[in-house]
CSV table of C-alpha atoms in Angstrom, one decimal:
chain,number,residue,atom,x,y,z
Q,1,UNK,CA,300.2,139.9,46.8
Q,2,UNK,CA,298.6,141.8,49.8
Q,3,UNK,CA,295.1,143.2,49.1
Q,4,UNK,CA,294.0,146.7,50.1
Q,5,UNK,CA,290.2,147.0,50.5
Q,6,UNK,CA,289.5,150.7,49.7
Q,7,UNK,CA,287.1,153.2,48.2
Q,8,UNK,CA,288.0,156.1,45.9
Q,9,UNK,CA,286.0,158.6,47.9
Q,10,UNK,CA,287.5,157.5,51.3
Q,11,UNK,CA,290.2,159.8,52.6
Q,12,UNK,CA,291.6,157.1,54.8
Q,13,UNK,CA,292.0,154.8,51.8
Q,14,UNK,CA,293.7,157.4,49.7
Q,15,UNK,CA,296.1,158.2,52.6
Q,16,UNK,CA,297.2,154.5,52.7
Q,17,UNK,CA,297.5,154.2,49.0
Q,18,UNK,CA,299.8,157.3,48.9
Q,19,UNK,CA,301.8,155.9,51.9
Q,20,UNK,CA,302.2,152.6,50.1
Q,21,UNK,CA,303.6,154.4,47.0
Q,22,UNK,CA,306.0,156.5,49.1
Q,23,UNK,CA,307.3,153.4,50.8
Q,24,UNK,CA,307.5,151.2,47.6
Q,25,UNK,CA,305.0,148.7,49.1
Q,26,UNK,CA,302.9,147.0,46.5
Q,27,UNK,CA,299.3,145.9,47.1
Q,28,UNK,CA,296.4,144.9,44.9
Q,29,UNK,CA,293.4,147.3,45.2
Q,30,UNK,CA,289.9,145.9,45.8
Q,31,UNK,CA,287.0,148.4,45.8
Q,32,UNK,CA,284.5,148.1,48.7
Q,33,UNK,CA,281.3,150.1,49.2
Q,34,UNK,CA,281.3,150.1,53.0
Q,35,UNK,CA,277.7,151.3,53.3
Q,36,UNK,CA,276.6,148.0,51.8
Q,37,UNK,CA,277.9,146.2,54.9
Q,38,UNK,CA,278.8,143.0,52.9
Q,39,UNK,CA,279.0,140.0,55.3
Q,40,UNK,CA,282.2,138.8,53.7
Q,41,UNK,CA,283.8,142.2,54.4
Q,42,UNK,CA,282.5,142.4,57.9
Q,43,UNK,CA,284.1,139.1,58.6
Q,44,UNK,CA,287.5,140.6,57.7
Q,45,UNK,CA,286.8,143.9,59.6
Q,46,UNK,CA,283.8,143.7,62.1
Q,47,UNK,CA,284.0,147.6,62.4
Q,48,UNK,CA,283.0,147.8,58.7
Q,49,UNK,CA,285.5,150.7,58.0
Q,50,UNK,CA,288.0,151.3,55.3
Q,51,UNK,CA,290.8,150.7,54.5
Q,52,UNK,CA,291.7,147.1,55.4
Q,53,UNK,CA,295.0,145.5,54.3
Q,54,UNK,CA,295.0,141.7,54.0
Q,55,UNK,CA,298.6,140.5,54.2
Q,56,UNK,CA,300.1,137.5,52.4
Q,57,UNK,CA,300.3,135.6,55.8
Q,58,UNK,CA,296.6,136.0,56.4
Q,59,UNK,CA,296.5,139.0,58.8
Q,60,UNK,CA,293.9,141.8,58.4
Q,61,UNK,CA,295.2,145.2,59.3
Q,62,UNK,CA,292.2,147.5,59.9
Q,63,UNK,CA,292.2,151.3,59.7
Q,64,UNK,CA,294.6,153.9,58.4
Q,65,UNK,CA,296.6,154.5,61.7
Q,66,UNK,CA,297.1,150.8,62.2
Q,67,UNK,CA,298.3,150.2,58.6
Q,68,UNK,CA,300.6,153.3,58.8
Q,69,UNK,CA,302.2,152.2,62.1
Q,70,UNK,CA,302.7,148.7,60.8
Q,71,UNK,CA,304.3,149.9,57.6
Q,72,UNK,CA,306.7,152.1,59.6
Q,73,UNK,CA,307.5,149.3,62.0
Q,74,UNK,CA,308.1,146.8,59.2
Q,75,UNK,CA,309.9,148.9,56.7
Q,76,UNK,CA,310.4,152.5,58.0
Q,77,UNK,CA,313.8,152.1,59.7
Q,78,UNK,CA,315.3,151.1,56.4
Q,79,UNK,CA,314.0,154.2,54.5
Q,80,UNK,CA,316.3,156.7,56.3
Q,81,UNK,CA,315.5,160.2,54.9
Q,82,UNK,CA,312.4,158.9,53.2
Q,83,UNK,CA,310.9,157.6,56.5
Q,84,UNK,CA,307.4,159.0,57.1
Q,85,UNK,CA,307.5,158.9,60.9
Q,86,UNK,CA,310.2,160.7,62.9
Q,87,UNK,CA,312.7,159.1,65.3
Q,88,UNK,CA,312.1,161.5,68.2
Q,89,UNK,CA,309.0,160.5,70.3
Q,90,UNK,CA,307.8,164.2,70.5
Q,91,UNK,CA,308.1,164.6,66.8
Q,92,UNK,CA,306.3,161.3,66.3
Q,93,UNK,CA,303.5,162.7,68.6
Q,94,UNK,CA,303.1,165.8,66.4
Q,95,UNK,CA,302.9,163.8,63.2
Q,96,UNK,CA,300.3,161.5,64.7
Q,97,UNK,CA,298.4,164.5,66.1
Q,98,UNK,CA,298.0,165.9,62.6
Q,99,UNK,CA,297.3,162.5,61.0
Q,100,UNK,CA,294.4,162.2,63.5
Q,101,UNK,CA,293.4,165.8,62.8
Q,102,UNK,CA,292.9,165.1,59.1
Q,103,UNK,CA,291.7,161.5,59.3
Q,104,UNK,CA,289.3,162.0,62.3
Q,105,UNK,CA,288.5,165.6,62.9
Q,106,UNK,CA,288.4,166.9,59.3
Q,107,UNK,CA,286.6,163.7,58.4
Q,108,UNK,CA,283.8,164.3,61.0
Q,109,UNK,CA,283.6,168.1,60.3
Q,110,UNK,CA,284.0,168.2,56.6
Q,111,UNK,CA,284.5,165.0,54.6
Q,112,UNK,CA,281.8,162.8,56.0
Q,113,UNK,CA,278.9,165.2,55.6
Q,114,UNK,CA,280.0,166.3,52.0
Q,115,UNK,CA,280.9,162.8,50.8
Q,116,UNK,CA,277.8,161.3,52.2
Q,117,UNK,CA,275.5,164.0,50.7
Q,118,UNK,CA,277.3,164.3,47.4
Q,119,UNK,CA,278.7,160.8,46.7
Q,120,UNK,CA,277.2,158.1,48.9
Q,121,UNK,CA,273.6,159.2,48.2
Q,122,UNK,CA,274.4,159.2,44.4
Q,123,UNK,CA,275.6,155.7,44.6
Q,124,UNK,CA,272.6,154.3,46.5
Q,125,UNK,CA,270.0,152.7,44.2
Q,126,UNK,CA,267.7,155.4,42.8
Q,127,UNK,CA,264.2,155.1,44.3
Q,128,UNK,CA,265.6,154.2,47.7
Q,129,UNK,CA,264.0,157.6,48.7
Q,130,UNK,CA,267.3,159.1,50.0
Q,131,UNK,CA,269.2,160.4,46.9
Q,132,UNK,CA,268.9,164.2,47.3
Q,133,UNK,CA,271.6,166.0,49.2
Q,134,UNK,CA,270.5,167.7,52.4
Q,135,UNK,CA,271.2,171.4,52.0
Q,136,UNK,CA,271.7,171.8,55.8
Q,137,UNK,CA,274.5,169.2,55.8
Q,138,UNK,CA,276.1,170.7,52.8
Q,139,UNK,CA,276.1,174.1,54.5
Q,140,UNK,CA,277.7,172.7,57.7
Q,141,UNK,CA,280.4,170.9,55.7
Q,142,UNK,CA,281.2,174.0,53.7
Q,143,UNK,CA,281.4,176.3,56.7
Q,144,UNK,CA,283.7,173.9,58.5
Q,145,UNK,CA,286.0,173.5,55.5
Q,146,UNK,CA,287.0,177.2,55.7
Q,147,UNK,CA,288.1,176.8,59.4
Q,148,UNK,CA,290.2,173.7,58.4
Q,149,UNK,CA,291.7,175.6,55.5
Q,150,UNK,CA,292.7,178.4,57.8
Q,151,UNK,CA,294.5,176.0,60.1
Q,152,UNK,CA,296.2,174.2,57.3
Q,153,UNK,CA,297.4,177.5,55.7
Q,154,UNK,CA,298.8,178.5,59.1
Q,155,UNK,CA,300.7,175.2,59.4
Q,156,UNK,CA,301.9,175.3,55.7
Q,157,UNK,CA,303.0,178.9,56.2
Q,158,UNK,CA,305.0,178.3,59.3
Q,159,UNK,CA,306.9,175.1,58.6
Q,160,UNK,CA,308.6,173.5,55.5
Q,161,UNK,CA,306.2,170.5,55.8
Q,162,UNK,CA,303.1,170.3,58.1
Q,163,UNK,CA,304.8,168.5,61.0
Q,164,UNK,CA,308.2,170.1,60.7
Q,165,UNK,CA,311.4,169.8,58.6
Q,166,UNK,CA,310.5,166.7,56.6
Q,167,UNK,CA,307.7,165.2,54.6
Q,168,UNK,CA,305.7,162.9,56.9
Q,169,UNK,CA,302.5,161.0,57.4
Q,170,UNK,CA,300.9,164.3,58.4
Q,171,UNK,CA,301.3,165.7,54.9
Q,172,UNK,CA,300.0,162.6,53.3
Q,173,UNK,CA,296.9,162.5,55.5
Q,174,UNK,CA,296.1,166.1,54.9
Q,175,UNK,CA,296.7,165.9,51.2
Q,176,UNK,CA,294.5,162.8,51.0
Q,177,UNK,CA,291.7,164.7,52.8
Q,178,UNK,CA,292.1,167.7,50.5
Q,179,UNK,CA,292.2,165.6,47.4
Q,180,UNK,CA,288.7,164.2,48.0
Q,181,UNK,CA,287.3,167.7,48.6
Q,182,UNK,CA,289.2,169.1,45.6
Q,183,UNK,CA,287.7,166.4,43.4
Q,184,UNK,CA,284.3,167.8,44.4
Q,185,UNK,CA,285.4,171.3,43.8
Q,186,UNK,CA,284.8,172.3,47.4
Q,187,UNK,CA,288.1,174.1,47.9
Q,188,UNK,CA,288.5,177.9,47.3
Q,189,UNK,CA,292.3,177.7,46.5
Q,190,UNK,CA,292.7,181.5,45.8
Q,191,UNK,CA,291.7,182.3,49.4
Q,192,UNK,CA,294.5,180.1,50.8
Q,193,UNK,CA,297.8,180.6,48.8
Q,194,UNK,CA,300.0,179.0,51.4
Q,195,UNK,CA,297.9,175.9,51.5
Q,196,UNK,CA,297.8,175.9,47.7
Q,197,UNK,CA,301.6,176.1,47.4
Q,198,UNK,CA,302.0,173.2,49.8
Q,199,UNK,CA,299.3,171.1,48.1
Q,200,UNK,CA,301.0,171.8,44.7
Q,201,UNK,CA,304.2,170.2,46.1
Q,202,UNK,CA,302.2,167.2,47.2
Q,203,UNK,CA,300.3,166.8,44.0
Q,204,UNK,CA,303.5,166.8,42.0
Q,205,UNK,CA,304.8,163.7,43.7
Q,206,UNK,CA,304.7,160.4,41.8
Q,207,UNK,CA,302.8,158.9,44.8
Q,208,UNK,CA,299.9,161.2,43.9
Q,209,UNK,CA,299.5,160.2,40.3
Q,210,UNK,CA,297.1,157.3,40.9
Q,211,UNK,CA,295.0,159.6,43.1
Q,212,UNK,CA,294.8,162.1,40.4
Q,213,UNK,CA,293.7,159.4,38.0
Q,214,UNK,CA,290.8,158.3,40.3
Q,215,UNK,CA,287.3,158.7,38.9
Q,216,UNK,CA,284.1,158.3,40.9
Q,217,UNK,CA,281.3,156.7,38.8
Q,218,UNK,CA,278.8,159.2,37.4
Q,219,UNK,CA,280.6,162.0,39.0
Q,220,UNK,CA,283.5,163.6,37.1
Q,221,UNK,CA,286.0,165.8,39.0
Q,222,UNK,CA,286.3,169.5,38.6
Q,223,UNK,CA,288.3,170.7,35.7
Q,224,UNK,CA,291.5,171.5,37.6
Q,225,UNK,CA,291.5,168.3,39.7
Q,226,UNK,CA,294.4,166.5,38.0
Q,227,UNK,CA,296.1,169.8,36.8
Q,228,UNK,CA,299.5,170.3,38.5
Q,229,UNK,CA,299.3,174.1,37.8
Q,230,UNK,CA,295.8,174.7,39.1
J,1,UNK,CA,305.2,167.4,87.3
J,2,UNK,CA,303.4,166.6,84.0
J,3,UNK,CA,299.7,167.6,83.9
J,4,UNK,CA,296.9,165.5,82.5
J,5,UNK,CA,293.9,167.4,81.4
J,6,UNK,CA,291.0,165.0,81.7
J,7,UNK,CA,287.3,164.5,82.6
J,8,UNK,CA,285.9,161.8,84.9
J,9,UNK,CA,283.2,160.9,82.3
J,10,UNK,CA,285.6,160.7,79.4
J,11,UNK,CA,286.5,157.1,78.4
J,12,UNK,CA,289.8,158.3,76.7
J,13,UNK,CA,290.8,160.1,79.9
J,14,UNK,CA,290.2,157.1,82.1
J,15,UNK,CA,292.1,154.9,79.7
J,16,UNK,CA,295.2,157.2,80.0
J,17,UNK,CA,294.9,157.4,83.7
J,18,UNK,CA,294.9,153.6,84.0
J,19,UNK,CA,297.9,153.3,81.6
J,20,UNK,CA,299.8,155.8,83.7
J,21,UNK,CA,299.2,153.8,86.9
J,22,UNK,CA,300.2,150.5,85.1
J,23,UNK,CA,303.4,152.2,83.8
J,24,UNK,CA,304.2,154.0,87.1
J,25,UNK,CA,304.0,157.3,85.4
J,26,UNK,CA,303.0,160.1,87.7
J,27,UNK,CA,300.9,163.1,86.5
J,28,UNK,CA,298.9,165.8,88.1
J,29,UNK,CA,295.2,165.7,87.1
J,30,UNK,CA,293.4,168.9,85.9
J,31,UNK,CA,289.7,168.6,85.3
J,32,UNK,CA,288.5,170.1,82.0
J,33,UNK,CA,284.9,170.4,80.7
J,34,UNK,CA,285.6,170.2,77.0
J,35,UNK,CA,282.1,171.3,76.0
J,36,UNK,CA,282.9,174.8,77.5
J,37,UNK,CA,285.6,175.3,74.8
J,38,UNK,CA,287.8,177.4,77.1
J,39,UNK,CA,290.2,179.5,75.0
J,40,UNK,CA,293.2,178.6,77.2
J,41,UNK,CA,292.5,174.9,76.7
J,42,UNK,CA,292.0,175.3,72.9
J,43,UNK,CA,295.4,177.0,72.7
J,44,UNK,CA,296.9,173.7,74.1
J,45,UNK,CA,294.8,171.4,71.9
J,46,UNK,CA,293.0,173.2,69.0
J,47,UNK,CA,290.9,170.0,68.5
J,48,UNK,CA,289.4,170.6,71.9
J,49,UNK,CA,289.4,166.9,72.8
J,50,UNK,CA,290.5,165.1,76.0
J,51,UNK,CA,292.8,163.9,77.3
J,52,UNK,CA,295.9,166.1,76.8
J,53,UNK,CA,299.2,165.6,78.6
J,54,UNK,CA,301.4,168.6,79.2
J,55,UNK,CA,305.0,167.4,79.8
J,56,UNK,CA,307.6,169.0,81.9
J,57,UNK,CA,309.5,170.1,78.8
J,58,UNK,CA,306.5,172.1,77.4
J,59,UNK,CA,305.1,169.6,74.9
J,60,UNK,CA,301.4,168.9,74.6
J,61,UNK,CA,300.4,165.4,73.7
J,62,UNK,CA,296.8,165.3,72.5
J,63,UNK,CA,294.6,162.3,72.5
J,64,UNK,CA,294.7,158.8,74.0
J,65,UNK,CA,296.4,157.0,71.1
J,66,UNK,CA,299.2,159.5,70.9
J,67,UNK,CA,299.8,159.5,74.7
J,68,UNK,CA,299.8,155.7,74.7
J,69,UNK,CA,302.2,155.4,71.8
J,70,UNK,CA,304.5,158.0,73.4
J,71,UNK,CA,304.4,156.2,76.8
J,72,UNK,CA,305.3,153.0,75.2
J,73,UNK,CA,308.1,154.5,73.1
J,74,UNK,CA,309.5,156.3,76.1
J,75,UNK,CA,309.2,153.7,78.9
J,76,UNK,CA,307.7,150.6,77.4
J,77,UNK,CA,310.8,148.7,76.5
J,78,UNK,CA,312.1,148.8,80.1
J,79,UNK,CA,308.9,147.2,81.4
J,80,UNK,CA,309.5,143.7,80.0
J,81,UNK,CA,306.5,141.5,80.9
J,82,UNK,CA,304.5,144.6,82.1
J,83,UNK,CA,304.8,146.3,78.7
J,84,UNK,CA,301.3,147.2,77.3
J,85,UNK,CA,302.1,146.9,73.6
J,86,UNK,CA,303.5,143.7,72.0
J,87,UNK,CA,306.9,143.4,70.3
J,88,UNK,CA,305.5,141.7,67.2
J,89,UNK,CA,304.1,144.1,64.6
J,90,UNK,CA,301.0,142.0,63.9
J,91,UNK,CA,300.2,141.6,67.6
J,92,UNK,CA,300.7,145.4,68.0
J,93,UNK,CA,298.2,145.9,65.2
J,94,UNK,CA,295.6,143.7,67.0
J,95,UNK,CA,296.1,145.7,70.2
J,96,UNK,CA,295.7,148.9,68.4
J,97,UNK,CA,292.6,147.7,66.5
J,98,UNK,CA,290.9,147.0,69.8
J,99,UNK,CA,292.0,150.2,71.4
J,100,UNK,CA,290.4,152.0,68.4
J,101,UNK,CA,287.4,149.8,68.7
J,102,UNK,CA,286.7,150.9,72.2
J,103,UNK,CA,287.9,154.5,72.1
J,104,UNK,CA,286.4,155.3,68.7
J,105,UNK,CA,283.6,152.9,67.6
J,106,UNK,CA,282.3,152.1,71.2
J,107,UNK,CA,282.5,155.9,71.8
J,108,UNK,CA,280.5,156.8,68.8
J,109,UNK,CA,277.9,154.0,69.1
J,110,UNK,CA,277.4,153.9,72.9
J,111,UNK,CA,279.4,156.2,75.2
J,112,UNK,CA,279.0,159.6,73.4
J,113,UNK,CA,275.1,159.4,73.2
J,114,UNK,CA,274.7,158.1,76.7
J,115,UNK,CA,277.3,160.4,78.3
J,116,UNK,CA,276.0,163.4,76.4
J,117,UNK,CA,272.3,162.7,77.3
J,118,UNK,CA,272.9,161.6,80.9
J,119,UNK,CA,275.9,163.6,82.1
J,120,UNK,CA,276.8,166.6,79.8
J,121,UNK,CA,273.2,167.8,79.8
J,122,UNK,CA,273.1,167.6,83.6
J,123,UNK,CA,276.2,169.7,83.8
J,124,UNK,CA,275.1,172.5,81.5
J,125,UNK,CA,273.6,175.5,83.3
J,126,UNK,CA,269.9,174.8,84.1
J,127,UNK,CA,267.7,177.0,82.0
J,128,UNK,CA,269.9,176.6,78.9
J,129,UNK,CA,266.9,174.8,77.5
J,130,UNK,CA,268.7,171.6,76.8
J,131,UNK,CA,268.8,169.7,80.1
J,132,UNK,CA,266.4,166.8,79.4
J,133,UNK,CA,267.8,163.5,78.0
J,134,UNK,CA,266.5,162.7,74.5
J,135,UNK,CA,264.7,159.3,74.8
J,136,UNK,CA,265.6,158.4,71.1
J,137,UNK,CA,269.4,159.0,71.8
J,138,UNK,CA,269.1,156.9,75.0
J,139,UNK,CA,267.4,154.0,73.1
J,140,UNK,CA,270.0,154.1,70.3
J,141,UNK,CA,272.9,154.0,72.9
J,142,UNK,CA,271.3,151.2,74.8
J,143,UNK,CA,270.6,149.0,71.7
J,144,UNK,CA,274.2,149.5,70.6
J,145,UNK,CA,275.6,148.5,74.0
J,146,UNK,CA,274.2,145.0,73.7
J,147,UNK,CA,276.0,144.5,70.4
J,148,UNK,CA,279.3,145.7,71.9
J,149,UNK,CA,278.9,143.5,75.0
J,150,UNK,CA,278.4,140.4,72.7
J,151,UNK,CA,281.6,141.2,70.9
J,152,UNK,CA,283.5,141.8,74.1
J,153,UNK,CA,282.1,138.6,75.6
J,154,UNK,CA,283.3,136.7,72.6
J,155,UNK,CA,286.8,138.1,72.8
J,156,UNK,CA,286.9,137.6,76.6
J,157,UNK,CA,285.8,134.0,76.2
J,158,UNK,CA,288.2,133.0,73.5
J,159,UNK,CA,291.5,134.6,74.7
J,160,UNK,CA,293.2,135.0,78.2
J,161,UNK,CA,293.2,138.8,77.6
J,162,UNK,CA,291.4,140.7,74.9
J,163,UNK,CA,294.2,140.9,72.4
J,164,UNK,CA,296.0,137.6,73.3
J,165,UNK,CA,298.1,136.1,76.0
J,166,UNK,CA,299.0,139.2,77.9
J,167,UNK,CA,297.4,142.2,79.4
J,168,UNK,CA,297.6,145.1,76.9
J,169,UNK,CA,296.4,148.6,76.0
J,170,UNK,CA,293.3,146.7,74.5
J,171,UNK,CA,292.1,145.6,77.9
J,172,UNK,CA,292.7,149.0,79.5
J,173,UNK,CA,290.7,150.8,76.7
J,174,UNK,CA,287.8,148.4,76.9
J,175,UNK,CA,287.7,148.5,80.8
J,176,UNK,CA,287.8,152.3,80.7
J,177,UNK,CA,284.9,152.3,78.3
J,178,UNK,CA,282.9,149.9,80.3
J,179,UNK,CA,283.7,151.6,83.6
J,180,UNK,CA,281.9,154.8,82.5
J,181,UNK,CA,278.9,152.8,81.3
J,182,UNK,CA,278.9,150.8,84.6
J,183,UNK,CA,278.9,154.0,86.6
J,184,UNK,CA,275.7,154.9,84.9
J,185,UNK,CA,274.3,151.4,85.5
J,186,UNK,CA,274.0,150.7,81.8
J,187,UNK,CA,275.5,147.2,81.7
J,188,UNK,CA,273.5,144.1,82.3
J,189,UNK,CA,276.3,142.0,83.7
J,190,UNK,CA,274.3,138.9,84.2
J,191,UNK,CA,273.7,138.5,80.5
J,192,UNK,CA,277.5,138.5,79.7
J,193,UNK,CA,279.3,136.3,82.3
J,194,UNK,CA,282.5,136.0,80.3
J,195,UNK,CA,282.7,139.8,80.0
J,196,UNK,CA,282.0,140.1,83.7
J,197,UNK,CA,284.7,137.6,84.6
J,198,UNK,CA,287.2,139.6,82.5
J,199,UNK,CA,286.0,143.0,83.9
J,200,UNK,CA,286.3,141.6,87.5
J,201,UNK,CA,290.0,140.9,86.8
J,202,UNK,CA,290.6,144.4,85.5
J,203,UNK,CA,288.6,146.0,88.4
J,204,UNK,CA,290.8,144.3,91.0
J,205,UNK,CA,294.0,145.8,89.7
J,206,UNK,CA,295.6,148.6,91.7
J,207,UNK,CA,295.5,150.8,88.6
J,208,UNK,CA,291.7,150.7,88.7
J,209,UNK,CA,291.3,152.0,92.3
J,210,UNK,CA,291.3,155.7,91.4
J,211,UNK,CA,288.7,155.0,88.6
J,212,UNK,CA,286.5,153.3,91.2
J,213,UNK,CA,286.8,156.3,93.5
J,214,UNK,CA,285.6,158.7,90.8
J,215,UNK,CA,282.4,160.6,91.4
J,216,UNK,CA,280.5,162.8,89.0
J,217,UNK,CA,279.0,165.9,90.5
J,218,UNK,CA,275.2,165.5,91.3
J,219,UNK,CA,275.2,162.0,89.8
J,220,UNK,CA,276.2,159.1,92.2
J,221,UNK,CA,277.2,155.8,90.7
J,222,UNK,CA,275.1,152.6,90.8
J,223,UNK,CA,275.5,150.6,94.1
J,224,UNK,CA,277.8,148.0,92.7
J,225,UNK,CA,280.1,150.4,90.8
J,226,UNK,CA,283.1,150.1,93.2
J,227,UNK,CA,282.3,146.6,94.4
J,228,UNK,CA,284.9,144.1,93.4
J,229,UNK,CA,282.3,141.2,93.8
J,230,UNK,CA,279.5,142.8,91.9
């Protein structure tokens, strides 16, 4: 069976896990702590980033975009109305723009600072001298999250799904990003009802169940994390 | 005619310009200084990043990956042996992995620190209090460049082109990244003969001529920059 190297707190890993479920693609999960820079893992992906899919025929597909494109090329055309990329080149471009937005821009502005300060530091051996969150980084991440939530609300309020008429990779990338922040209790849902309504629809999908069952060691989620009527 | 919003010192912009030339796709160039965050530009691409292609039918394609995928989907299949993406999904994944390597990882590790310290600061109004390069950032970028050159040399020495048997987007992304660093005189070519041999082949292509004619205001390139026998 193919193996997906992933981490629970990695947005990109969650995105790929949800895509696999939506596409009925089965893979075994193998947890990787990328900050440990394990030599065996760096041999598979010299960039040291997650997720990585090792296929049955010995290929390593590195990174969420690459796995998503490969998944669509290999199985997408047979999925008809469950396909996660559009047919039209301009609609494909809009889906990819939003995937990049949530996997790269949101990651840089919001997820990386908050995950690093609140999760990675917690997981590093205590006594390594670097276990306390930096208040300045937390403030930056939290200020940025509001800007991203405004944009997401605008998208969710003006289109049935984020990139248009149909569920696409764009929704799954955004929902993966939000799910990590929601685990940490960093989202003020009451301030963004349109985003909340959209996220509720995503959260109710069977592909989201494993994500809602995720637990990070020594860090329980906020009370409403797995609640479908939050 | 389509308009490409670009900047001379932006690796991603150079990559797309070279792709357009290789694919015989004509676009007008419009220079953008992304750090100025012009409201008109942010309306076209809210992420504020380069390059952006405005098409004749009013679409805005944002980002190098998205433009490259669209270009291949729209015109690639007619190019036969000049196509810049492979047919096989696993070869496509390897090409995309290397494009991401040079447009994202190389950018973060090398190009962004060096371009920011040596070019962006130079272009900001003097007296803004932030015009002197930070020696620590320069050291970091220069230490990282050697690691990337080793990896590039290994790839160039073990395959005819970076991603395999044929010229692909991977070569164009890597050459675009190197061309910006070479302009600044940051590459020690004598230490990496295999990379040099590969870059010489890229540099000799007609698609590279406009890149070699690029000049950044108030910052002339190193003497060998446009020399095909450097």
